[in-house]
PDB file of C-alpha atoms in Angstrom:
ATOM      1  CA  MET D   1     197.450  38.481 274.164  1.00 53.00           C
ATOM      2  CA  THR D   2     195.423  37.620 277.410  1.00 51.00           C
ATOM      3  CA  SER D   3     195.300  34.816 279.560  1.00 52.00           C
ATOM      4  CA  GLN D   4     192.396  32.736 280.710  1.00 54.00           C
ATOM      5  CA  LEU D   5     192.376  34.103 283.619  1.00 54.00           C
ATOM      6  CA  ASN D   6     192.113  37.796 282.485  1.00 56.00           C
ATOM      7  CA  ARG D   7     189.060  37.349 280.319  1.00 58.00           C
ATOM      8  CA  ASP D   8     185.641  38.708 281.279  1.00 58.00           C
ATOM      9  CA  PRO D   9     183.180  36.228 281.716  1.00 58.00           C
ATOM     10  CA  LYS D  10     180.529  37.394 279.622  1.00 60.00           C
ATOM     11  CA  GLU D  11     182.698  36.811 276.437  1.00 57.00           C
ATOM     12  CA  ALA D  12     183.175  32.903 277.677  1.00 61.00           C
ATOM     13  CA  VAL D  13     181.689  30.934 274.503  1.00 69.00           C
ATOM     14  CA  LYS D  14     178.555  28.800 275.843  1.00 81.00           C
ATOM     15  CA  GLU D  15     179.240  24.910 275.703  1.00 88.00           C
ATOM     16  CA  PRO D  16     175.894  23.663 273.538  1.00 88.00           C
ATOM     17  CA  THR D  17     174.272  21.618 275.743  1.00 92.00           C
ATOM     18  CA  LEU D  18     172.957  17.443 274.712  1.00 93.00           C
ATOM     19  CA  PHE D  19     169.392  18.962 273.861  1.00 93.00           C
ATOM     20  CA  ASP D  20     170.843  21.968 271.655  1.00 92.00           C
ATOM     21  CA  ARG D  21     173.049  19.269 269.911  1.00 92.00           C
ATOM     22  CA  THR D  22     170.114  17.132 269.241  1.00 93.00           C
ATOM     23  CA  PHE D  23     167.384  19.113 268.156  1.00 93.00           C
ATOM     24  CA  ARG D  24     169.115  22.089 267.274  1.00 93.00           C
ATOM     25  CA  ASP D  25     170.531  23.797 263.759  1.00 93.00           C
ATOM     26  CA  SER D  26     173.926  25.518 263.215  1.00 89.00           C
ATOM     27  CA  GLU D  27     171.751  28.357 263.188  1.00 92.00           C
ATOM     28  CA  GLY D  28     170.256  28.037 266.410  1.00 91.00           C
ATOM     29  CA  ASN D  29     166.498  26.986 265.096  1.00 92.00           C
ATOM     30  CA  ILE D  30     164.981  23.565 266.705  1.00 93.00           C
ATOM     31  CA  VAL D  31     164.712  21.257 264.086  1.00 91.00           C
ATOM     32  CA  ILE D  32     162.920  17.984 263.896  1.00 89.00           C
ATOM     33  CA  ALA D  33     160.517  17.733 260.516  1.00 88.00           C
ATOM     34  CA  GLN D  34     161.826  19.826 257.523  1.00 87.00           C
ATOM     35  CA  MET D  35     160.433  19.983 253.771  1.00 90.00           C
ATOM     36  CA  PRO D  36     160.990  16.618 252.180  1.00 90.00           C
ATOM     37  CA  ASN D  37     163.713  16.629 249.750  1.00 93.00           C
ATOM     38  CA  LEU D  38     164.196  14.999 246.270  1.00 96.00           C
ATOM     39  CA  PRO D  39     164.818  11.561 247.113  1.00 96.00           C
ATOM     40  CA  VAL D  40     161.673  11.250 250.165  1.00 95.00           C
ATOM     41  CA  LEU D  41     159.649  12.123 247.544  1.00 97.00           C
ATOM     42  CA  VAL D  42     160.797   9.836 244.415  1.00 97.00           C
ATOM     43  CA  GLY D  43     160.927   7.056 247.416  1.00 96.00           C
ATOM     44  CA  LEU D  44     157.190   8.158 248.878  1.00 96.00           C
ATOM     45  CA  THR D  45     155.983   8.409 245.194  1.00 97.00           C
ATOM     46  CA  ALA D  46     157.498   5.195 243.633  1.00 96.00           C
ATOM     47  CA  THR D  47     155.951   3.112 247.206  1.00 94.00           C
ATOM     48  CA  LEU D  48     152.627   4.563 246.716  1.00 95.00           C
ATOM     49  CA  LEU D  49     152.548   3.628 242.489  1.00 95.00           C
ATOM     50  CA  GLN D  50     153.670  -0.004 243.962  1.00 91.00           C
ATOM     51  CA  PHE D  51     150.142  -0.434 245.471  1.00 89.00           C
ATOM     52  CA  VAL D  52     148.171   0.852 242.471  1.00 93.00           C
ATOM     53  CA  LEU D  53     149.925  -0.226 239.516  1.00 89.00           C
ATOM     54  CA  PRO D  54     149.371  -4.330 239.003  1.00 83.00           C
ATOM     55  CA  SER D  55     152.622  -6.763 240.038  1.00 85.00           C
ATOM     56  CA  GLY D  56     154.715  -7.421 237.263  1.00 90.00           C
ATOM     57  CA  ARG D  57     158.496  -5.502 236.097  1.00 93.00           C
ATOM     58  CA  ILE D  58     156.975  -2.013 236.458  1.00 92.00           C
ATOM     59  CA  GLN D  59     156.070  -2.734 240.174  1.00 91.00           C
ATOM     60  CA  THR D  60     159.631  -4.684 240.164  1.00 91.00           C
ATOM     61  CA  ALA D  61     160.840  -1.848 239.057  1.00 94.00           C
ATOM     62  CA  LEU D  62     159.323   0.911 241.641  1.00 94.00           C
ATOM     63  CA  GLY D  63     160.605  -1.009 244.194  1.00 92.00           C
ATOM     64  CA  LEU D  64     164.229  -0.681 243.200  1.00 94.00           C
ATOM     65  CA  VAL D  65     163.434   3.338 242.944  1.00 96.00           C
ATOM     66  CA  ALA D  66     161.867   3.438 245.884  1.00 95.00           C
ATOM     67  CA  PHE D  67     164.380   1.590 247.958  1.00 95.00           C
ATOM     68  CA  GLY D  68     167.252   3.469 245.801  1.00 96.00           C
ATOM     69  CA  ALA D  69     165.752   6.639 246.899  1.00 97.00           C
ATOM     70  CA  LEU D  70     165.046   6.001 250.498  1.00 97.00           C
ATOM     71  CA  PHE D  71     168.117   4.584 251.013  1.00 96.00           C
ATOM     72  CA  THR D  72     169.855   7.877 249.351  1.00 97.00           C
ATOM     73  CA  TRP D  73     167.814   9.826 252.050  1.00 97.00           C
ATOM     74  CA  ALA D  74     168.850   7.755 254.990  1.00 97.00           C
ATOM     75  CA  TRP D  75     172.878   7.974 253.920  1.00 97.00           C
ATOM     76  CA  GLN D  76     172.259  11.737 253.972  1.00 96.00           C
ATOM     77  CA  GLU D  77     170.322  12.015 256.798  1.00 96.00           C
ATOM     78  CA  LEU D  78     172.993   9.865 258.972  1.00 96.00           C
ATOM     79  CA  PHE D  79     175.568  11.929 257.835  1.00 97.00           C
ATOM     80  CA  GLU D  80     174.940  15.573 256.586  1.00 94.00           C
ATOM     81  CA  GLY D  81     171.812  15.394 258.690  1.00 93.00           C
ATOM     82  CA  VAL D  82     171.732  19.170 260.816  1.00 93.00           C
ATOM     83  CA  ASN D  83     171.431  17.666 264.215  1.00 95.00           C
ATOM     84  CA  TYR D  84     171.358  14.452 266.018  1.00 96.00           C
ATOM     85  CA  PHE D  85     167.786  13.831 265.810  1.00 96.00           C
ATOM     86  CA  ARG D  86     168.187  14.008 262.348  1.00 95.00           C
ATOM     87  CA  ARG D  87     171.120  11.963 262.172  1.00 96.00           C
ATOM     88  CA  ALA D  88     169.592   9.309 264.041  1.00 97.00           C
ATOM     89  CA  LEU D  89     166.053   9.365 262.066  1.00 96.00           C
ATOM     90  CA  GLY D  90     168.593   8.737 259.134  1.00 96.00           C
ATOM     91  CA  LEU D  91     170.210   6.159 260.912  1.00 98.00           C
ATOM     92  CA  ILE D  92     167.169   4.021 261.992  1.00 97.00           C
ATOM     93  CA  GLY D  93     165.786   4.894 258.421  1.00 96.00           C
ATOM     94  CA  LEU D  94     169.031   3.144 256.756  1.00 96.00           C
ATOM     95  CA  VAL D  95     168.510  -0.249 259.216  1.00 97.00           C
ATOM     96  CA  GLY D  96     164.804  -0.114 258.606  1.00 96.00           C
ATOM     97  CA  LEU D  97     165.573  -0.358 254.810  1.00 94.00           C
ATOM     98  CA  ILE D  98     167.967  -3.090 254.914  1.00 93.00           C
ATOM     99  CA  VAL D  99     166.031  -5.244 257.982  1.00 94.00           C
ATOM    100  CA  LEU D 100     162.890  -5.278 255.308  1.00 90.00           C
ATOM    101  CA  GLY D 101     165.309  -5.652 252.210  1.00 85.00           C
ATOM    102  CA  LEU D 102     166.280  -8.838 254.035  1.00 85.00           C
ATOM    103  CA  ASN D 103     163.055  -9.735 254.979  1.00 84.00           C
ATOM    104  CA  LEU D 104     161.501  -9.363 251.637  1.00 75.00           C
ATOM    105  CA  ALA D 105     164.695 -11.229 249.860  1.00 74.00           C
ATOM    106  CA  SER D 106     164.132 -14.423 252.104  1.00 73.00           C
ATOM    107  CA  VAL D 107     160.477 -14.866 251.454  1.00 65.00           C
TER     108      VAL D 107
END
């Protein structure tokens, strides 16, 4: 068993920097954007369809689907994001959806 004093300095584990924690994933790749996952695709499609379809029950249902899918995406990014940037993006998305939902409810 070796003590900390007898270890080779080359064997020392490098502490990740704030930049690394913010922008790199567990494999060391810089991750800012990535391929959209299912909740993002469903949310964006439902949002775009809201603008195309006439107002009524279908548009209301699409609004609920869009909100639910984008809320799911934001929640997943916040708690399972690969780095601090992706988690912050999820937090911003989650807060934005809640604020938007509150503003639309008060109108």
